Short mmCIF file of C-alpha atoms in Angstrom, two decimals:
data_model
loop_
_atom_site.label_atom_id
_atom_site.label_comp_id
_atom_site.label_asym_id
_atom_site.label_seq_id
_atom_site.Cartn_x
_atom_site.Cartn_y
_atom_site.Cartn_z
CA MET A 465 -0.01 -0.08 -0.04
CA ALA A 466 2.70 2.33 0.71
CA VAL A 467 4.61 1.77 -2.52
CA ALA A 468 1.51 2.99 -4.13
CA ARG A 469 0.73 5.70 -2.54
CA HIS A 470 3.86 6.66 -3.59
CA THR A 471 4.22 5.76 -6.95
CA LEU A 472 0.24 7.36 -7.07
CA LEU A 473 1.86 10.83 -5.22
CA LEU A 474 5.19 10.50 -8.54
CA ASN A 475 2.74 9.89 -10.79
CA PRO A 476 -0.93 11.43 -10.65
CA PRO A 477 -3.80 9.60 -12.87
CA ARG A 478 -3.59 12.36 -16.31
CA SER A 479 -7.11 13.92 -16.82
CA ARG A 480 -8.69 12.52 -20.10
CA PHE A 481 -9.00 16.37 -20.77
CA GLY A 482 -5.40 18.20 -22.42
CA TRP A 483 -5.15 22.08 -21.20
CA GLY A 484 -5.88 22.62 -25.06
CA THR A 485 -9.32 21.31 -24.64
CA ALA A 486 -10.25 23.10 -21.83
CA TRP A 487 -8.92 26.43 -23.43
CA LEU A 488 -12.22 25.39 -25.76
CA TRP A 489 -14.48 24.63 -23.52
CA GLY A 490 -13.20 28.43 -21.59
CA ILE A 491 -13.91 29.98 -24.96
CA ALA A 492 -17.13 27.91 -26.24
CA GLY A 493 -18.50 29.24 -22.49
CA ALA A 494 -17.64 32.13 -22.70
CA VAL A 495 -19.35 32.98 -26.09
CA PHE A 496 -22.42 31.10 -24.95
CA LEU A 497 -22.57 33.10 -22.17
CA GLY A 498 -22.01 36.47 -24.27
CA TRP A 499 -24.89 35.15 -26.45
CA SER A 500 -27.14 34.52 -23.37
CA ALA A 501 -26.61 37.96 -22.17
CA ASP A 502 -27.06 39.27 -25.37
CA GLY A 503 -30.60 38.03 -26.00
CA ALA A 504 -31.29 38.46 -22.70
CA GLN A 505 -30.66 42.13 -23.51
CA ILE A 506 -28.79 42.53 -20.00
CA SER A 507 -27.68 45.83 -19.74
CA ALA A 508 -25.77 47.11 -16.70
CA HIS A 509 -27.13 50.99 -17.80
CA ASN A 510 -30.63 50.25 -18.45
CA LEU A 511 -30.80 48.65 -14.61
CA ALA A 512 -29.20 51.81 -13.38
CA SER A 513 -31.58 54.05 -14.77
CA GLY A 514 -34.47 52.40 -13.74
CA VAL A 515 -33.46 52.43 -10.07
CA PRO A 516 -34.86 56.31 -9.50
CA TYR A 517 -37.95 54.98 -10.86
CA MET A 518 -38.24 51.25 -8.55
CA TRP A 519 -37.17 53.97 -5.08
CA ASP A 520 -40.69 55.92 -6.22
CA PHE A 521 -42.62 52.37 -6.06
CA LEU A 522 -41.92 51.45 -3.10
CA THR A 523 -42.05 55.05 -1.59
CA ARG A 524 -45.34 55.08 -2.75
CA MET A 525 -46.35 51.67 -0.74
CA LEU A 526 -45.28 52.86 2.71
CA PRO A 527 -46.70 53.11 5.05
CA PRO A 528 -48.91 49.75 3.67
CA ASN A 529 -52.66 50.09 4.77
CA TRP A 530 -53.19 48.06 7.81
CA ALA A 531 -56.95 48.74 7.95
CA PHE A 532 -56.23 46.22 4.66
CA ILE A 533 -55.46 42.94 6.33
CA GLU A 534 -59.65 42.37 7.58
CA ARG A 535 -60.19 42.03 3.70
CA LEU A 536 -57.13 39.60 2.83
CA TRP A 537 -58.05 37.16 5.99
CA GLY A 538 -60.06 35.03 3.66
CA PRO A 539 -57.92 34.91 0.13
CA ALA A 540 -54.69 34.12 2.30
CA LEU A 541 -57.20 31.61 3.84
CA GLU A 542 -58.29 30.39 0.29
CA SER A 543 -54.19 30.37 -0.70
CA LEU A 544 -53.29 28.42 1.85
CA GLN A 545 -56.46 25.59 1.26
CA VAL A 546 -55.18 25.41 -2.73
CA ALA A 547 -51.79 24.32 -1.87
CA VAL A 548 -52.91 21.93 1.03
CA TRP A 549 -54.90 20.46 -1.60
CA GLY A 550 -53.13 21.10 -4.42
CA THR A 551 -50.35 19.04 -2.38
CA ILE A 552 -52.61 16.31 -1.72
CA LEU A 553 -53.86 15.06 -5.04
CA GLY A 554 -50.12 16.21 -6.46
CA VAL A 555 -49.79 12.91 -4.23
CA ALA A 556 -52.01 10.93 -5.23
CA LEU A 557 -51.63 11.33 -9.18
CA ALA A 558 -47.93 10.74 -8.26
CA LEU A 559 -48.38 7.32 -6.33
CA PRO A 560 -50.04 5.38 -9.31
CA VAL A 561 -46.67 6.09 -11.22
CA CYS A 562 -43.58 6.43 -9.08
CA PHE A 563 -43.23 2.34 -8.78
CA PHE A 564 -43.15 1.84 -13.15
CA ALA A 565 -40.51 4.71 -13.10
CA ALA A 566 -38.59 3.77 -11.11
CA ARG A 567 -35.90 1.27 -13.10
CA ASN A 568 -35.54 -1.40 -10.89
CA LEU A 569 -39.33 -1.83 -10.25
CA SER A 570 -40.54 -0.86 -14.19
CA PRO A 571 -41.86 -4.31 -15.78
CA HIS A 572 -39.96 -3.28 -18.84
CA PRO A 573 -37.74 -0.51 -20.20
CA LEU A 574 -41.04 0.86 -22.49
CA VAL A 575 -43.06 1.26 -19.26
CA PHE A 576 -40.50 3.37 -17.57
CA GLN A 577 -39.70 5.55 -20.83
CA ALA A 578 -43.29 5.93 -20.98
CA MET A 579 -43.56 6.83 -17.17
CA ARG A 580 -40.84 9.24 -16.80
CA GLN A 581 -42.11 11.28 -20.27
CA ILE A 582 -45.45 11.56 -18.59
CA LEU A 583 -44.19 12.99 -15.40
CA ASN A 584 -41.29 15.45 -17.31
CA GLY A 585 -44.80 16.38 -19.35
CA MET A 586 -46.71 16.97 -16.07
CA ARG A 587 -43.59 18.96 -14.59
CA GLY A 588 -42.37 20.72 -18.07
CA ILE A 589 -44.98 23.06 -17.98
CA ASN A 590 -45.73 25.92 -15.41
CA GLU A 591 -48.06 26.30 -13.11
CA ILE A 592 -49.28 29.67 -14.06
CA ILE A 593 -49.91 28.19 -17.62
CA LEU A 594 -51.82 24.94 -16.34
CA ALA A 595 -53.82 27.03 -14.38
CA LEU A 596 -54.74 29.64 -17.41
CA ILE A 597 -55.68 25.86 -19.42
CA PHE A 598 -58.02 24.43 -16.19
CA VAL A 599 -59.37 28.19 -15.85
CA ALA A 600 -60.30 28.49 -19.39
CA ALA A 601 -61.83 24.82 -18.67
CA ILE A 602 -64.23 24.62 -15.79
CA GLY A 603 -63.97 28.45 -14.86
CA LEU A 604 -62.54 31.56 -12.15
CA GLY A 605 -61.85 30.03 -9.07
CA PRO A 606 -59.51 28.11 -6.32
CA PHE A 607 -59.95 24.66 -8.12
CA ALA A 608 -58.43 25.55 -10.63
CA GLY A 609 -56.02 26.61 -8.74
CA VAL A 610 -55.49 23.01 -6.83
CA LEU A 611 -55.96 21.48 -10.06
CA ALA A 612 -52.68 23.12 -11.58
CA LEU A 613 -50.88 22.82 -8.80
CA ALA A 614 -51.80 18.74 -8.46
CA VAL A 615 -50.60 18.26 -11.90
CA HIS A 616 -47.46 19.91 -11.71
CA GLY A 617 -46.60 19.00 -8.57
CA ALA A 618 -47.32 15.57 -9.27
CA GLY A 619 -45.08 15.39 -12.07
CA MET A 620 -42.16 16.56 -9.88
CA LEU A 621 -43.17 13.95 -7.02
CA GLY A 622 -43.49 11.17 -8.80
CA LYS A 623 -39.97 11.73 -10.36
CA PHE A 624 -38.46 12.17 -6.87
CA PHE A 625 -40.69 9.55 -5.50
CA ALA A 626 -39.20 6.90 -8.29
CA GLU A 627 -35.48 8.43 -7.77
CA ALA A 628 -35.70 7.09 -3.96
CA ILE A 629 -36.85 4.21 -5.21
CA GLU A 630 -33.87 3.31 -7.52
CA ASP A 631 -31.77 4.00 -4.98
CA ILE A 632 -33.00 1.55 -1.69
CA ASP A 633 -30.94 -1.20 -1.28
CA GLU A 634 -31.58 -4.33 -3.03
CA GLY A 635 -30.76 -6.65 -0.78
CA PRO A 636 -34.11 -6.98 0.91
CA LEU A 637 -36.34 -7.22 -2.43
CA GLU A 638 -33.95 -10.06 -3.23
CA ALA A 639 -34.99 -11.41 -0.08
CA PHE A 640 -38.33 -11.49 -0.80
CA ARG A 641 -38.38 -12.08 -4.20
CA SER A 642 -35.93 -15.86 -3.70
CA ALA A 643 -38.40 -16.86 -0.93
CA GLY A 644 -41.78 -16.12 -3.47
CA VAL A 645 -43.56 -12.76 -2.07
CA GLY A 646 -45.85 -11.15 -4.30
CA ARG A 647 -45.19 -7.85 -6.45
CA PHE A 648 -47.43 -6.40 -3.98
CA LYS A 649 -46.21 -7.69 -0.65
CA THR A 650 -42.08 -7.15 -1.47
CA ILE A 651 -43.56 -3.39 -1.89
CA LEU A 652 -44.97 -2.89 0.93
CA PHE A 653 -42.32 -4.31 3.09
CA GLY A 654 -39.16 -4.37 1.44
CA VAL A 655 -39.62 -0.45 -0.72
CA LEU A 656 -42.05 1.78 1.42
CA PRO A 657 -40.24 1.40 4.96
CA GLN A 658 -36.93 2.48 2.81
CA VAL A 659 -38.37 4.95 1.20
CA MET A 660 -40.98 6.70 3.37
CA PRO A 661 -39.19 9.30 5.09
CA SER A 662 -37.35 10.78 1.46
CA TRP A 663 -41.07 10.33 0.40
CA LEU A 664 -42.38 12.26 3.24
CA GLY A 665 -39.51 15.25 3.66
CA THR A 666 -40.07 15.51 -0.29
CA VAL A 667 -43.61 16.04 0.13
CA PHE A 668 -43.04 18.74 2.64
CA TYR A 669 -41.24 20.33 0.90
CA ARG A 670 -43.76 20.56 -1.93
CA LEU A 671 -46.10 21.60 0.55
CA GLU A 672 -44.00 25.08 1.27
CA THR A 673 -43.33 25.06 -2.87
CA ASN A 674 -46.78 25.15 -3.47
CA VAL A 675 -47.96 28.28 -0.74
CA ARG A 676 -45.60 30.23 -2.75
CA GLN A 677 -46.96 29.13 -5.64
CA ALA A 678 -51.06 29.86 -5.02
CA THR A 679 -50.81 32.77 -3.76
CA VAL A 680 -49.89 33.85 -7.39
CA LEU A 681 -52.29 31.69 -8.88
CA GLY A 682 -54.87 34.73 -7.87
CA MET A 683 -53.23 37.06 -10.63
CA VAL A 684 -54.98 34.55 -12.93
CA GLY A 685 -58.48 34.00 -11.83
CA ALA A 686 -57.35 30.71 -10.13
CA GLY A 687 -58.27 31.60 -6.34
CA GLY A 688 -56.70 32.96 -3.58
CA ILE A 689 -54.52 36.32 -2.48
CA GLY A 690 -52.66 36.52 -5.93
CA PHE A 691 -56.51 38.01 -7.76
CA GLU A 692 -56.42 41.19 -4.69
CA LEU A 693 -52.49 41.76 -5.39
CA VAL A 694 -53.56 42.16 -9.00
CA SER A 695 -56.33 44.55 -8.03
CA SER A 696 -55.06 46.73 -6.08
CA MET A 697 -51.99 47.83 -8.27
CA LYS A 698 -54.66 48.32 -11.54
CA LEU A 699 -56.25 50.70 -8.92
CA PHE A 700 -53.19 52.47 -7.93
CA LYS A 701 -53.91 51.20 -4.16
CA TYR A 702 -50.05 50.83 -3.59
CA GLN A 703 -50.35 50.66 0.00
CA ASP A 704 -52.89 48.07 -0.10
CA THR A 705 -50.60 46.53 -2.50
CA ALA A 706 -47.71 46.77 0.15
CA MET A 707 -50.19 44.81 2.54
CA CYS A 708 -50.57 42.05 0.10
CA ILE A 709 -47.05 40.78 0.08
CA LEU A 710 -46.55 41.36 3.54
CA VAL A 711 -49.39 38.72 3.78
CA ILE A 712 -47.92 36.77 1.28
CA LEU A 713 -44.46 36.80 2.68
CA ALA A 714 -45.93 35.23 6.35
CA LEU A 715 -47.21 32.65 4.64
CA VAL A 716 -44.35 31.44 3.23
CA LEU A 717 -42.16 32.13 6.02
CA LEU A 718 -44.73 30.50 7.91
CA ALA A 719 -45.19 27.51 5.33
CA ASP A 720 -41.30 27.06 5.17
CA LEU A 721 -40.65 27.11 9.24
CA PHE A 722 -43.71 23.81 9.36
CA SER A 723 -41.87 21.94 6.57
CA SER A 724 -38.79 22.41 8.69
CA ARG A 725 -39.79 21.51 11.68
CA VAL A 726 -41.51 18.50 9.60
CA ARG A 727 -38.42 17.69 7.82
CA ALA A 728 -36.49 17.32 10.94
CA MET A 729 -38.31 15.21 12.69
CA ILE A 730 -38.86 12.78 10.25
CA ARG A 731 -34.61 12.48 10.07
#
């Protein structure tokens, strides 16, 4: 061992990429970043010239209209309800799919690929776009927001659930299969006990994210406090807007605190 370590120190392993290749990749990366900055119209001058207008907007919001909070209790609770049920339905949609989207449990590679693409499609569409689709389909209201969060959340949760299944210890599964235990009992007693802590942490993280998103979906008519936020801005009642922002921040902070405490208990 000592000889091998001495030899390794004298002759360190060489990288597959030489300095010339590294320089080429560096130049290519710089060109790509420059192209991206040009397309995104990144401009320090425009940012600096916009600072006075941002400051003017902020001063118009102060002080917040604390009396307006009486009108926000209902929409704030509605946003919370949308987030909770969006999370619950997202879990319900993700659970049947995730076992087929896990490489080590999927019955066939084609099934595995099909389920993964379904999950990619579900989470590939932004919640606001989904909310617009559901608002057009079922009308204005919080239920459209619930469905939007559920579909997008199912794609995200299903992917994480499947990846957690792929990372489990295969020993118990092999033991169950060798004993002739059926597929259902193998999953129930061999898979779920290993993945449940990870799954619960992911679910509560998703709940935290959904609280943030639910406060925004009201902007497109999907219920919640976002409608009040947009309405106050359209009416130039910026002090009411400030109160909406403070309530949204309070909701997000409470959701983050609750999620963090639960995840710490699970660990």
